[in-house]
Each structure stands twice: as C-alpha cells, then as structure tokens.
CSV table of C-alpha atoms in Angstrom, one decimal:
chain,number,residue,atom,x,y,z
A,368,UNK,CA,-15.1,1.3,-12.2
A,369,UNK,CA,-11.9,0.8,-10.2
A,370,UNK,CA,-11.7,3.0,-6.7
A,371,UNK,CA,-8.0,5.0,-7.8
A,372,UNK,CA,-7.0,5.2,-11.1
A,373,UNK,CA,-3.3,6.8,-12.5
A,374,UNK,CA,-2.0,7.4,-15.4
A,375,UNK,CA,0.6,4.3,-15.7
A,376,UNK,CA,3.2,7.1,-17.6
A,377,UNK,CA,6.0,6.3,-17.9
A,378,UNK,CA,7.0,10.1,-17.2
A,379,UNK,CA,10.6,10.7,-18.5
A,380,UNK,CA,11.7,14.1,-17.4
A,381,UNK,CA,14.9,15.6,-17.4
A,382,UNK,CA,16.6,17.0,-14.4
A,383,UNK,CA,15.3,20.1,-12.9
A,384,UNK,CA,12.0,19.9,-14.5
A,385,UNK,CA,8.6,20.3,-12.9
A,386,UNK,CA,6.2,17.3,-13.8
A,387,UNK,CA,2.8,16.8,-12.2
A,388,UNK,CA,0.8,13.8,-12.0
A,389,UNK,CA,-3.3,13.7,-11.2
A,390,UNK,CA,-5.2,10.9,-9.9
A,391,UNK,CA,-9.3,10.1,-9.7
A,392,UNK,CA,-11.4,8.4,-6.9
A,393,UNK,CA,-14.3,7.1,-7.7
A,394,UNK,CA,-15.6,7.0,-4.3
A,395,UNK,CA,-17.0,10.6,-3.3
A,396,UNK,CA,-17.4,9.5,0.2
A,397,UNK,CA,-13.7,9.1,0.3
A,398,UNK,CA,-11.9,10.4,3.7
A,399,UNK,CA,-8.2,10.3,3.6
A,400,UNK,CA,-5.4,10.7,0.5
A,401,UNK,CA,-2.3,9.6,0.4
A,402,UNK,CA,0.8,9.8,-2.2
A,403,UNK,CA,3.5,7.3,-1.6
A,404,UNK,CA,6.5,6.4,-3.4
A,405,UNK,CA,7.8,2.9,-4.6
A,406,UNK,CA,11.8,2.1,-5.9
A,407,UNK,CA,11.8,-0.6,-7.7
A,408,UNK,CA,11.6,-3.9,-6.2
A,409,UNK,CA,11.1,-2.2,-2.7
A,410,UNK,CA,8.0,-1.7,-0.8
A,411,UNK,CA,6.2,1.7,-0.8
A,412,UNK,CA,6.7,4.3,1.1
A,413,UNK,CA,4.8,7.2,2.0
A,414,UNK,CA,5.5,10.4,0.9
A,415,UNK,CA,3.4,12.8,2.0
A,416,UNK,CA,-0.4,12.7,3.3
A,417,UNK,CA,-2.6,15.5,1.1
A,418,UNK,CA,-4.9,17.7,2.7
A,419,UNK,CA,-8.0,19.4,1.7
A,420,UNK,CA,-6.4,22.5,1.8
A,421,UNK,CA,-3.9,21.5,-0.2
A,422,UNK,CA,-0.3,20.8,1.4
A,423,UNK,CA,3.2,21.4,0.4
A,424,UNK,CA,6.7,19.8,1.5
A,425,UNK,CA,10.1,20.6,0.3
A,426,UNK,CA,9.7,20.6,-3.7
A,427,UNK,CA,6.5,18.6,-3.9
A,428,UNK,CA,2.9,20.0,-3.6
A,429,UNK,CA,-0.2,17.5,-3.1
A,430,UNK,CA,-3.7,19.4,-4.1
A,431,UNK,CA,-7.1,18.0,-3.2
A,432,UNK,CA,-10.6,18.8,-5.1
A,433,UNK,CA,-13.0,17.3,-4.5
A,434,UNK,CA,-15.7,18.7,-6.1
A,435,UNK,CA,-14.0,17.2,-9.5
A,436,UNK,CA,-12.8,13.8,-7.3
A,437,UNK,CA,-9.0,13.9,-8.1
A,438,UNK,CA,-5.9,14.9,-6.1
A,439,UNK,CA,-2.4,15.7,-7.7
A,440,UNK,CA,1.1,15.9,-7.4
A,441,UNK,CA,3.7,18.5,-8.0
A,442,UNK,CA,7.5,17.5,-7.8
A,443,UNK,CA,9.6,20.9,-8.6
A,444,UNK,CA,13.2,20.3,-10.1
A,445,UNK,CA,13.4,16.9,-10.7
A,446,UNK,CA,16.2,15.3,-9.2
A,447,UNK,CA,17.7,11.7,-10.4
A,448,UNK,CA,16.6,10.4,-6.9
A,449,UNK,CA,12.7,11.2,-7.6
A,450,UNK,CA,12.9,8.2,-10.4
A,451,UNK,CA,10.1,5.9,-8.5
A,452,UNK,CA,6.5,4.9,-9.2
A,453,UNK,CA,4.1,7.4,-7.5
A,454,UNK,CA,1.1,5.6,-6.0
A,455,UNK,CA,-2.2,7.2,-5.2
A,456,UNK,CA,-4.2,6.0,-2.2
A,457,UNK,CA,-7.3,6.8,-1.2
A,458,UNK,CA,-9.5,5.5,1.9
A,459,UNK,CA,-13.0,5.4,2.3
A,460,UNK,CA,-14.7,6.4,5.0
A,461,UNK,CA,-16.0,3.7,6.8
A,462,UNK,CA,-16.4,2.0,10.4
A,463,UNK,CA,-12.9,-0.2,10.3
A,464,UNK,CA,-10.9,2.3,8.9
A,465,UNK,CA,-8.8,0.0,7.2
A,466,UNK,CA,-9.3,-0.3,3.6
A,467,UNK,CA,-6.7,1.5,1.5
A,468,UNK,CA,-7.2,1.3,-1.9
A,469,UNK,CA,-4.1,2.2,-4.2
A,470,UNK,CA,-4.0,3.2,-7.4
A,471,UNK,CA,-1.6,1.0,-9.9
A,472,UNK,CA,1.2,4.1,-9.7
A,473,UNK,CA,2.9,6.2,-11.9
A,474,UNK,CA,6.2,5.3,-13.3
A,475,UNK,CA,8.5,8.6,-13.0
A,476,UNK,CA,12.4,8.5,-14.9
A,477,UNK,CA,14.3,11.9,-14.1
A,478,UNK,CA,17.2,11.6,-17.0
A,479,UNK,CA,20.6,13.3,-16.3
B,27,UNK,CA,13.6,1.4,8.1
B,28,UNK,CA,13.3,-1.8,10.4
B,29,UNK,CA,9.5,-0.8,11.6
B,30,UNK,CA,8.2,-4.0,9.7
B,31,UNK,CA,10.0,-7.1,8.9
B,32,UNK,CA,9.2,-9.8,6.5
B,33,UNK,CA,10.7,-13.5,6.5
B,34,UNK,CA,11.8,-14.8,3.9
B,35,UNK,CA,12.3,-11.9,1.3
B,36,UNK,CA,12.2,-14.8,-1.2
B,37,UNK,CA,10.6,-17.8,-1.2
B,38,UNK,CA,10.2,-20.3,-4.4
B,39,UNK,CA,7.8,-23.3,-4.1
B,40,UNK,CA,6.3,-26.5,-5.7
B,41,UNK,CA,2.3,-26.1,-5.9
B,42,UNK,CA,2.3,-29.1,-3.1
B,43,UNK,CA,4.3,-27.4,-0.9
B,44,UNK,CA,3.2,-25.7,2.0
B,45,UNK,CA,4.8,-22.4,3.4
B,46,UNK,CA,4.4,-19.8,5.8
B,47,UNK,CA,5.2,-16.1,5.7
B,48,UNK,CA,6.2,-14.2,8.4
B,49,UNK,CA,5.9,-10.7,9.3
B,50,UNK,CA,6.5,-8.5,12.8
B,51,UNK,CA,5.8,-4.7,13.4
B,52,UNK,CA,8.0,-3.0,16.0
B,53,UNK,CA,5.9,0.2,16.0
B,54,UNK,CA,3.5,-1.0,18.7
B,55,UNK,CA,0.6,-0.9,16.1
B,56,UNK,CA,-2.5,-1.7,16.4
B,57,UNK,CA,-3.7,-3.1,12.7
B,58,UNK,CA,-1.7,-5.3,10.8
B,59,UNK,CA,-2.5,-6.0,6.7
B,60,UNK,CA,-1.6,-8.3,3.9
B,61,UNK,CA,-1.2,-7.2,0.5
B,62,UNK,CA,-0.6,-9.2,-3.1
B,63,UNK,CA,1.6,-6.8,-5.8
B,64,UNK,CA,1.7,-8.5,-9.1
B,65,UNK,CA,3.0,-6.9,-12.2
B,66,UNK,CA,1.1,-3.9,-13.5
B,67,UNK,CA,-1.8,-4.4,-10.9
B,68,UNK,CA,-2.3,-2.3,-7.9
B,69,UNK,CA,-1.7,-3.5,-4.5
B,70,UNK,CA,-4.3,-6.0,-3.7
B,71,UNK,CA,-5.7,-5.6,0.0
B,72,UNK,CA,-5.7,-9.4,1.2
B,73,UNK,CA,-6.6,-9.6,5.2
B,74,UNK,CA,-6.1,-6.8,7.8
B,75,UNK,CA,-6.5,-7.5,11.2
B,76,UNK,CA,-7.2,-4.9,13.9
B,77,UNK,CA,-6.6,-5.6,17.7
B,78,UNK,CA,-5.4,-8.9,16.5
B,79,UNK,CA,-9.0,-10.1,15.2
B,80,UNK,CA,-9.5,-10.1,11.4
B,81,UNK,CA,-12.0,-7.4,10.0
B,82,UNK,CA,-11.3,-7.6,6.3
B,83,UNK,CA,-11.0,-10.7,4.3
B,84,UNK,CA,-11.2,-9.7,0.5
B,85,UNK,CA,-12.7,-12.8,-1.1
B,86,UNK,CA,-8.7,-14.4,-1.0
B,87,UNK,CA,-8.8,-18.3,-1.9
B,88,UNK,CA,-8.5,-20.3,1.0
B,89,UNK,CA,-4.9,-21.7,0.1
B,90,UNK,CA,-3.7,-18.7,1.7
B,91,UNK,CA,-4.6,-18.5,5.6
B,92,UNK,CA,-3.6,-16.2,7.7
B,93,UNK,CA,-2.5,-16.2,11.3
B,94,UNK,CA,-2.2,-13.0,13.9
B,95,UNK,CA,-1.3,-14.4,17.2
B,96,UNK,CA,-0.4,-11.0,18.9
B,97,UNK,CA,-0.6,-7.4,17.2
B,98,UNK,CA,2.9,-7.6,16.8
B,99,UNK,CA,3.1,-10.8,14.4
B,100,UNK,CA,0.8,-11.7,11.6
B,101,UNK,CA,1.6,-15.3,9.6
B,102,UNK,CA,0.9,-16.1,6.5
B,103,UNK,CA,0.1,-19.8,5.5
B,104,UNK,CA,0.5,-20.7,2.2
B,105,UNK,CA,-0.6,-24.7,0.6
B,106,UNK,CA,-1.0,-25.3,-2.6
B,107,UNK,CA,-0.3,-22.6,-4.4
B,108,UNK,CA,-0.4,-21.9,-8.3
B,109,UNK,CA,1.6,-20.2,-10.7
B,110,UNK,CA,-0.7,-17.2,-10.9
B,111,UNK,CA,-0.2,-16.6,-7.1
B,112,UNK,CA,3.9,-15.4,-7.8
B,113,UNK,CA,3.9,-11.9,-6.5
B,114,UNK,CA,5.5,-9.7,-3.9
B,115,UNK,CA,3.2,-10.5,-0.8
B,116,UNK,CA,3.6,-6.8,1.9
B,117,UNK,CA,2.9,-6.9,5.5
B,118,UNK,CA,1.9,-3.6,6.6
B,119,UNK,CA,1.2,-2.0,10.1
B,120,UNK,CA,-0.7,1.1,11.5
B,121,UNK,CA,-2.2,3.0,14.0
B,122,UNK,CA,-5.7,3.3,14.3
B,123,UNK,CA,-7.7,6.1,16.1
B,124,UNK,CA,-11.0,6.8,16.8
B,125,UNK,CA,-13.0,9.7,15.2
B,126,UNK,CA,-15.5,11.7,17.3
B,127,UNK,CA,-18.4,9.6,15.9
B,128,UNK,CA,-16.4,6.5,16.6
B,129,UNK,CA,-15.5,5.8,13.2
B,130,UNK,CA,-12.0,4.1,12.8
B,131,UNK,CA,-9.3,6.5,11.1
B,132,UNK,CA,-6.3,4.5,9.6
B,133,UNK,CA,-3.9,7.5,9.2
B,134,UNK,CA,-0.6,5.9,7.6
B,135,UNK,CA,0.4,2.5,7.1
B,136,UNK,CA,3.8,1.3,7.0
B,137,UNK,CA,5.3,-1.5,5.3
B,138,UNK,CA,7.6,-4.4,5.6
B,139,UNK,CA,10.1,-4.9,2.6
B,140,UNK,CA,7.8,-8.1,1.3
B,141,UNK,CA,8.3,-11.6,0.1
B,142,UNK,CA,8.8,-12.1,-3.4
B,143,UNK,CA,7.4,-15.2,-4.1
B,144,UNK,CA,7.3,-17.6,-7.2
B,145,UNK,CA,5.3,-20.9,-7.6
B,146,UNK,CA,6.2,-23.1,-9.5
C-alpha cells in the first residue's frame, strides 16, 4: 500500500469555483502534513502546512482527520494562477525526522 | 526564490559518462535531501543528510553517490547511468528541531529548481 495517495484529477474548474481535493496516509502514526504546490516544470513549493485543528489561509482551507487518515484541501474562487499540481505530504514520526513522503499530486486547470 | 540552487538545470549524458550534480542552500540549514521526479510518480526520497552525515539512503543503485562536504553543499555523482534514470533530480534543504522526547521534527523543506536530466 503506498504511504500518500491523491487522486491524479485532472480537475478542470472554471474561474471562481470552489474545488476540493482529499488525500489518504496510510501510516496512522503519521506526525506532520503538508500541501505544496508544483507549476509545471518547476520545483514544489509549499503552500501551507495543515494542522490538526484544521487551518485556513487566504482562500484555501487545509482539514486534518485523523480518525479516517486523510487531510484535504479547499481553494475558494479559483483564480487562473491556482492551475498547478497539488501534492500531499505526509511525515512519519520517527527519530531522524526526515522522511517526507509525497503523494504523486493533483493536476488542477482553472479555465477562463 | 534563490534559498536552494542547483547546477546545471539541464544536463544530457552518454550511459559512460560520468557527472556530478551540484546543489547549495543559503538558509543556513541543517538537513539537506535528494529527490528523483519522474513522470507520473511521486517524488522519490533518494539520500538526506543531517549535520552533514547521511541518515537515509533509500536502496538508490550505487551509480549515483552522493557527496555533502559542508551543510551548505551536497554533490551528486552520477556514472553510468541508464535511460530509465532521466528525471528531474531536486535538492532540498531544512531545518530540523528537536521534540521534547528528542525526536527529530523536519518542519518544512525547501527546494532548489532541479536538474532535468536525460540519459541517453
């Protein structure tokens, strides 16, 4: 069973939509979550950190339950410049602290 | 956006050639990673190295060494390479802290622009 897994989409949304996106960790042990963002051909980015209480920033809400193992995404009217792939990352806890383990992303097109 | 830099952002090769990536962090980081993105899989975790000694090596094939001489630069050595290895190769930095049960927390890692490499 792989650690993160995403829907692959693609999502094609128009412009001032609301589109969500979950994710699942297999791991239940897991200790941090992470959404970041990827344009193509450039490296990833991240966009906002997810915490258990559930965080918000701007027009985009991250939501953690762990009970179910699965944290989500929220993007409020889409705008052009949120066409990116989404990636989920998840990190176990463990005594390096260093493995993050991304999901494969989640291809998101905002159309005029 | 220059946190983490990568040399070359492109790099094509002969299978008998022999390489070397490049990557420096000016974030005064502590932990320094290589990744592998190929098409439509996720980012492969290849070798992270914390206080300049490596801690993770993910069963990569030893045509691919790497080198971290200081926590600011971390080297990639590539020899004979094949096909299957094109990909974006990602350097990536962080911060580590300790937890109160001395576990290490990575909190956010940040990445260089990558190497896009093709074998030939």
């Amino acid at each position: 069973r792989k650690e993160v897994e995403q829907d692959p989409g693609p999502f094609n949304v128009p412009e001032g939509a609301t589109v969500a996106f979950n994710c699942t960790y297999s791991n239940s042990a897991s200790q941090s979550f992470f959404w970041y963002r990827q344009d193509c051909r450039k490296e990833p980015k991240l966009l906002m950190s997810v915490y258990s209480s559930g965080n918000e920033d701007g027009r985009f809400t991250a939501q953690l339950n762990r009970a179910s193992q699965y944290i989500s995404l929220l993007i409020r009217d889409s705008k052009l410049s949120d066409s990116a792939t989404y990636l989920c990352v998840v990190t176990p806890y463990s005594n390096t602290g260093n493995q993050f383990y991304f999901g494969t992303g989640t291809s998101l097109t905002v159309i005029p | 956006e220059t946190g983490v830099t990568q040399t070359p952002r492109h790099l094509v090769m002969g299978m008998t050639n022999k390489k070397s990536l490049k990557c420096e962090q000016h974030l005064g980081h502590n932990a320094m990673y290589w990744y592998k993105q190929s098409a439509k899989k996720p980012l492969e975790l290849m070798f992270v190295y914390n206080f300049k000694e490596q801690t993770e090596n993910n069963s990569v094939p030893s045509r691919f060494s790497p080198e971290c001489p200081n926590s600011s630069h971390l080297f990639l050595h590539l020899h004979t390479l094949q096909p299957e290895d094109s990909a974006l190769y990602l350097c990536a930095s962080s911060q580590d802290r300790l937890a109160g049960d001395h576990r290490a927390i990575t909190d956010t890692q940040y990445f260089g622009p990558g190497t896009r490499l093709t074998v030939l």
